[in-house]
Amino acid sequence: MEQMEPRQKIPSAVIIGIVLAIVLDTVIQIFWKLAVADIPDSASLITTALTTLTRPYFYLAMLAFAAQLVNWLRVLAQADLSFAQPFTALSYITVLTLSTFTLHEQLSFMRLSGVCLILLGVFLISRTSHDTTGSTAKHEVSGG
Amino acid sequence: MVDNLKFLGVVILLAAMAIESLAQVCLKVGAAGGPDILIAPYNQFLKKIALLQRAAVWKILGVFFYGLEIFLWTSVLHLLDVSVAFPMGSLCFVGVALLSKIFLGEVVGPVRAGGVVCIIAGTVLMTL
């Protein structure tokens, strides 16, 4: 249970990067959905892809995607992959919240339980050390 | 016929999740500056390949696998209901945990593994 012992403080750059990643993930999902919203389900895969390319929302999504890549590489330079990546599950919750408000879907008990379980999972992971390999440059300077 | 298409959808979904996990590992190696971050014997093996010493190559590989994953995921959504595909998509959290432990030597102890299990259970509940 080494992970529960007093651990290094999570650097604020990692926290900011993870929060930004969740915001950008949500923005990408919403823009992408808006880009394909009026394409009928019956359209073929190729038609859907080509039509998407003509939508301005698609390019906004791609812009957010590029920003996400730069941001994510910065996060991974300072934290374990198995630490940072599970936090992206929080974007399921932000997307669900936004779509509930805009589509006026009813929140079921099951959905709320699911949200709570995801939050618990992310909380557990946040209690583990953000860098277990000691391989990042930052750790070598301040650690040991 | 319908069952065959569903089976194909599940197979493509599993492939997509494996590729997304691989994409994340490639991005991590790129962010860390190169294959030195991988544990032995993988780093020693990759030292023999000159091209793979550059961090940029790993970043490009990561983006390439991500692009491939998006294409496969689009096919999955055409073959399976979102209510089935979405929770199965969280298998990626398992893939990343396993690959991080095996190739990067990260400590995935009981707390971190328990967190991953909670996230997957929560994802399944969200679609019920």
Coordinates of C-alpha atoms in Angstrom, one line a residue:
Chain A
M1 CA 0.0 0.0 0.0
E2 CA 2.9 2.3 -0.8
Q3 CA 0.6 4.6 -2.7
M4 CA -1.3 5.6 0.4
E5 CA 1.8 6.9 2.2
P6 CA 2.6 10.7 2.2
R7 CA 3.3 11.5 -1.4
Q8 CA 4.7 14.2 -3.5
K9 CA 2.4 17.2 -4.0
I10 CA 0.9 17.1 -7.4
P11 CA 2.5 20.1 -9.3
S12 CA 0.0 22.8 -10.1
A13 CA 1.0 22.6 -13.8
V14 CA -0.3 19.0 -13.9
I15 CA -3.6 20.0 -12.2
I16 CA -4.1 22.9 -14.6
G17 CA -3.2 20.7 -17.6
I18 CA -5.7 18.0 -16.6
V19 CA -8.5 20.6 -16.0
L20 CA -7.7 22.1 -19.4
A21 CA -7.8 18.7 -21.0
I22 CA -11.3 18.0 -19.6
V23 CA -12.5 21.4 -20.8
L24 CA -11.0 20.9 -24.3
D25 CA -12.4 17.3 -24.5
T26 CA -15.9 18.7 -23.8
V27 CA -15.5 21.4 -26.4
I28 CA -14.3 18.9 -29.0
Q29 CA -17.3 16.6 -28.3
I30 CA -19.8 19.4 -28.5
F31 CA -18.4 21.0 -31.7
W32 CA -18.1 17.5 -33.3
K33 CA -21.7 16.7 -32.5
L34 CA -22.8 20.1 -33.9
A35 CA -20.9 19.4 -37.1
V36 CA -22.8 16.1 -37.7
A37 CA -26.1 17.0 -36.1
D38 CA -28.1 17.5 -39.2
I39 CA -26.7 14.6 -41.2
P40 CA -29.3 11.8 -41.4
D41 CA -28.5 8.4 -39.7
S42 CA -29.2 6.7 -43.0
A43 CA -26.2 8.4 -44.7
S44 CA -23.3 6.1 -45.6
L45 CA -20.0 6.3 -43.8
I46 CA -18.3 8.1 -46.8
T47 CA -21.2 10.6 -47.2
T48 CA -21.1 11.4 -43.5
A49 CA -17.3 11.9 -43.6
L50 CA -17.4 14.1 -46.7
T51 CA -20.4 16.2 -45.4
T52 CA -18.6 16.7 -42.1
L53 CA -15.6 18.2 -44.0
T54 CA -17.9 21.0 -45.2
R55 CA -19.0 22.1 -41.7
P56 CA -17.2 25.0 -40.0
Y57 CA -17.9 23.3 -36.6
F58 CA -15.7 20.4 -37.7
Y59 CA -12.7 22.8 -38.1
L60 CA -13.4 24.3 -34.7
A61 CA -13.3 20.8 -33.3
M62 CA -10.0 20.1 -35.1
L63 CA -8.5 23.4 -33.7
A64 CA -9.5 22.3 -30.2
F65 CA -8.0 18.9 -30.9
A66 CA -4.6 20.5 -31.9
A67 CA -4.6 22.5 -28.6
Q68 CA -5.5 19.4 -26.7
L69 CA -2.5 17.5 -28.2
V70 CA 0.0 20.3 -27.1
N71 CA -1.6 20.4 -23.7
W72 CA -1.7 16.7 -23.2
L73 CA 2.0 16.3 -24.1
R74 CA 2.8 18.8 -21.4
V75 CA 0.8 16.8 -18.8
L76 CA 2.4 13.5 -19.8
A77 CA 5.9 15.1 -19.5
Q78 CA 5.3 15.5 -15.8
A79 CA 2.9 12.7 -14.7
D80 CA 2.4 9.0 -15.1
L81 CA 0.2 8.0 -18.0
S82 CA -1.8 5.6 -15.7
F83 CA -2.3 8.6 -13.4
A84 CA -3.3 11.3 -15.8
Q85 CA -5.4 9.4 -18.4
P86 CA -8.2 8.2 -16.1
F87 CA -9.0 11.8 -15.2
T88 CA -10.3 12.2 -18.8
A89 CA -13.4 10.2 -17.6
L90 CA -14.5 13.4 -16.0
S91 CA -15.4 14.7 -19.5
Y92 CA -18.1 12.0 -19.6
I93 CA -19.7 13.9 -16.7
T94 CA -19.3 17.4 -18.2
V95 CA -20.7 16.2 -21.6
L96 CA -23.7 14.5 -19.8
T97 CA -24.4 17.6 -17.8
L98 CA -24.3 19.9 -20.8
S99 CA -26.4 17.6 -22.9
T100 CA -28.9 17.2 -20.0
F101 CA -29.3 21.0 -19.9
T102 CA -29.6 21.6 -23.6
L103 CA -31.6 18.5 -24.5
H104 CA -33.7 18.5 -21.3
E105 CA -33.2 14.8 -20.7
Q106 CA -34.2 13.5 -17.3
L107 CA -31.4 12.4 -15.1
S108 CA -32.1 8.9 -14.0
F109 CA -31.0 7.4 -10.7
M110 CA -28.7 5.0 -12.6
R111 CA -27.0 7.8 -14.4
L112 CA -26.4 9.7 -11.1
S113 CA -25.0 6.6 -9.5
G114 CA -22.7 6.2 -12.5
V115 CA -21.5 9.8 -12.1
C116 CA -20.8 9.2 -8.4
L117 CA -18.8 6.0 -9.2
I118 CA -16.7 7.8 -11.8
L119 CA -16.0 10.6 -9.3
L120 CA -15.0 8.0 -6.7
G121 CA -12.7 6.3 -9.2
V122 CA -11.0 9.6 -10.1
F123 CA -10.7 10.5 -6.4
L124 CA -9.0 7.2 -5.7
I125 CA -6.5 7.7 -8.5
S126 CA -5.8 11.3 -7.4
R127 CA -4.7 9.8 -4.0
T128 CA -1.9 7.9 -5.7
S129 CA 1.5 9.3 -6.5
H130 CA 1.4 11.3 -9.8
D131 CA 4.9 10.0 -10.8
T132 CA 5.9 6.5 -9.8
T133 CA 8.8 6.0 -12.3
G134 CA 10.9 9.0 -11.2
S135 CA 11.8 9.4 -14.9
T136 CA 10.6 12.9 -15.5
A137 CA 13.2 15.7 -15.4
K138 CA 11.3 17.6 -12.7
H139 CA 11.4 14.6 -10.4
E140 CA 15.1 14.0 -10.8
V141 CA 15.8 17.6 -9.8
S142 CA 13.6 17.8 -6.7
G143 CA 13.4 14.2 -5.7
G144 CA 16.0 11.8 -4.3
Chain B
M1 CA -26.6 -11.5 -40.5
V2 CA -27.4 -8.9 -37.9
D3 CA -25.5 -10.9 -35.3
N4 CA -22.5 -11.1 -37.6
L5 CA -22.5 -7.3 -38.0
K6 CA -22.7 -6.9 -34.2
F7 CA -19.8 -9.3 -33.7
L8 CA -17.8 -7.4 -36.3
G9 CA -18.7 -4.2 -34.4
V10 CA -17.3 -5.7 -31.1
V11 CA -14.1 -6.9 -32.8
I12 CA -13.5 -3.4 -34.3
L13 CA -14.3 -1.8 -31.0
L14 CA -11.7 -4.0 -29.2
A15 CA -9.1 -3.2 -31.9
A16 CA -10.0 0.5 -31.5
M17 CA -9.4 0.4 -27.7
A18 CA -6.1 -1.4 -28.1
I19 CA -5.0 1.2 -30.7
E20 CA -6.1 4.1 -28.5
S21 CA -4.1 2.7 -25.5
L22 CA -1.1 2.3 -27.8
A23 CA -1.5 5.9 -29.0
Q24 CA -1.4 7.1 -25.4
V25 CA 1.8 5.2 -24.7
C26 CA 3.4 6.6 -27.9
L27 CA 2.4 10.2 -26.7
K28 CA 3.9 9.5 -23.3
V29 CA 7.2 8.2 -24.8
G30 CA 7.2 11.3 -27.1
A31 CA 6.5 13.7 -24.1
A32 CA 9.3 12.0 -22.1
G33 CA 11.8 12.6 -24.8
G34 CA 12.3 9.2 -26.2
P35 CA 12.3 5.4 -25.6
D36 CA 14.6 5.6 -22.5
I37 CA 11.4 5.9 -20.4
L38 CA 10.4 2.3 -21.4
I39 CA 11.7 -0.4 -19.1
A40 CA 14.2 -3.1 -20.0
P41 CA 14.2 -5.1 -22.2
Y42 CA 11.9 -2.9 -24.4
N43 CA 14.2 0.2 -24.3
Q44 CA 17.2 -1.9 -25.2
F45 CA 15.4 -3.5 -28.1
L46 CA 14.2 -0.1 -29.4
K47 CA 17.8 1.4 -29.1
K48 CA 18.6 -0.7 -32.2
I49 CA 16.2 1.3 -34.3
A50 CA 17.7 4.7 -35.0
L51 CA 14.5 6.4 -36.2
L52 CA 12.7 5.6 -32.9
Q53 CA 15.3 7.6 -30.8
R54 CA 13.6 10.9 -31.8
A55 CA 10.8 12.1 -29.6
A56 CA 9.0 13.7 -32.5
V57 CA 8.6 10.3 -34.3
W58 CA 6.7 9.0 -31.2
K59 CA 4.5 12.0 -31.1
I60 CA 3.6 11.5 -34.8
L61 CA 3.0 7.8 -34.2
G62 CA 0.7 8.7 -31.3
V63 CA -1.3 11.1 -33.5
F64 CA -1.4 8.5 -36.3
F65 CA -2.8 5.8 -34.0
Y66 CA -5.3 8.4 -32.7
G67 CA -6.5 9.2 -36.2
L68 CA -6.9 5.4 -36.9
E69 CA -8.8 5.0 -33.7
I70 CA -11.3 7.8 -34.6
F71 CA -11.9 6.2 -38.0
L72 CA -12.5 2.8 -36.4
W73 CA -14.8 4.3 -33.7
T74 CA -16.9 5.9 -36.4
S75 CA -17.4 2.4 -37.9
V76 CA -18.2 1.0 -34.5
L77 CA -21.0 3.5 -34.0
H78 CA -22.5 2.5 -37.4
L79 CA -22.6 -1.1 -36.3
L80 CA -23.4 -0.9 -32.6
D81 CA -25.8 1.1 -30.4
V82 CA -24.2 4.0 -28.6
S83 CA -25.6 2.6 -25.3
V84 CA -23.4 -0.5 -25.9
A85 CA -20.4 1.1 -27.5
F86 CA -19.9 3.9 -25.0
P87 CA -19.4 1.8 -21.8
M88 CA -17.3 -0.7 -23.7
G89 CA -15.2 2.2 -24.8
S90 CA -14.1 2.6 -21.2
L91 CA -12.1 -0.6 -21.7
C92 CA -9.4 1.9 -22.8
F93 CA -8.8 2.7 -19.2
V94 CA -7.8 -0.9 -18.6
G95 CA -5.6 -0.9 -21.7
V96 CA -3.8 2.2 -20.6
A97 CA -3.3 0.9 -17.0
L98 CA -1.9 -2.5 -18.3
L99 CA 0.4 -0.9 -21.0
S100 CA 1.7 1.7 -18.5
K101 CA 2.6 -1.1 -16.0
I102 CA 4.1 -3.5 -18.6
F103 CA 6.1 -1.1 -20.8
L104 CA 6.6 2.1 -18.7
G105 CA 7.1 0.4 -15.3
E106 CA 4.5 2.7 -13.6
V107 CA 3.1 1.4 -10.2
V108 CA -0.5 0.4 -10.7
G109 CA -1.2 -0.6 -7.2
P110 CA -4.6 -1.6 -5.6
V111 CA -5.7 2.1 -5.1
R112 CA -5.1 3.1 -8.7
A113 CA -6.5 -0.2 -10.1
G114 CA -9.6 0.2 -7.8
G115 CA -10.1 3.7 -9.3
V116 CA -10.0 2.3 -12.8
V117 CA -12.6 -0.4 -11.8
C118 CA -14.9 2.3 -10.3
I119 CA -14.7 4.4 -13.5
I120 CA -15.6 1.5 -15.7
A121 CA -18.5 0.5 -13.4
G122 CA -19.7 4.1 -13.4
T123 CA -19.5 4.3 -17.2
V124 CA -21.7 1.2 -17.5
L125 CA -24.3 2.6 -15.1
M126 CA -24.4 5.9 -17.0
T127 CA -25.9 4.2 -20.0
L128 CA -28.5 2.2 -18.2

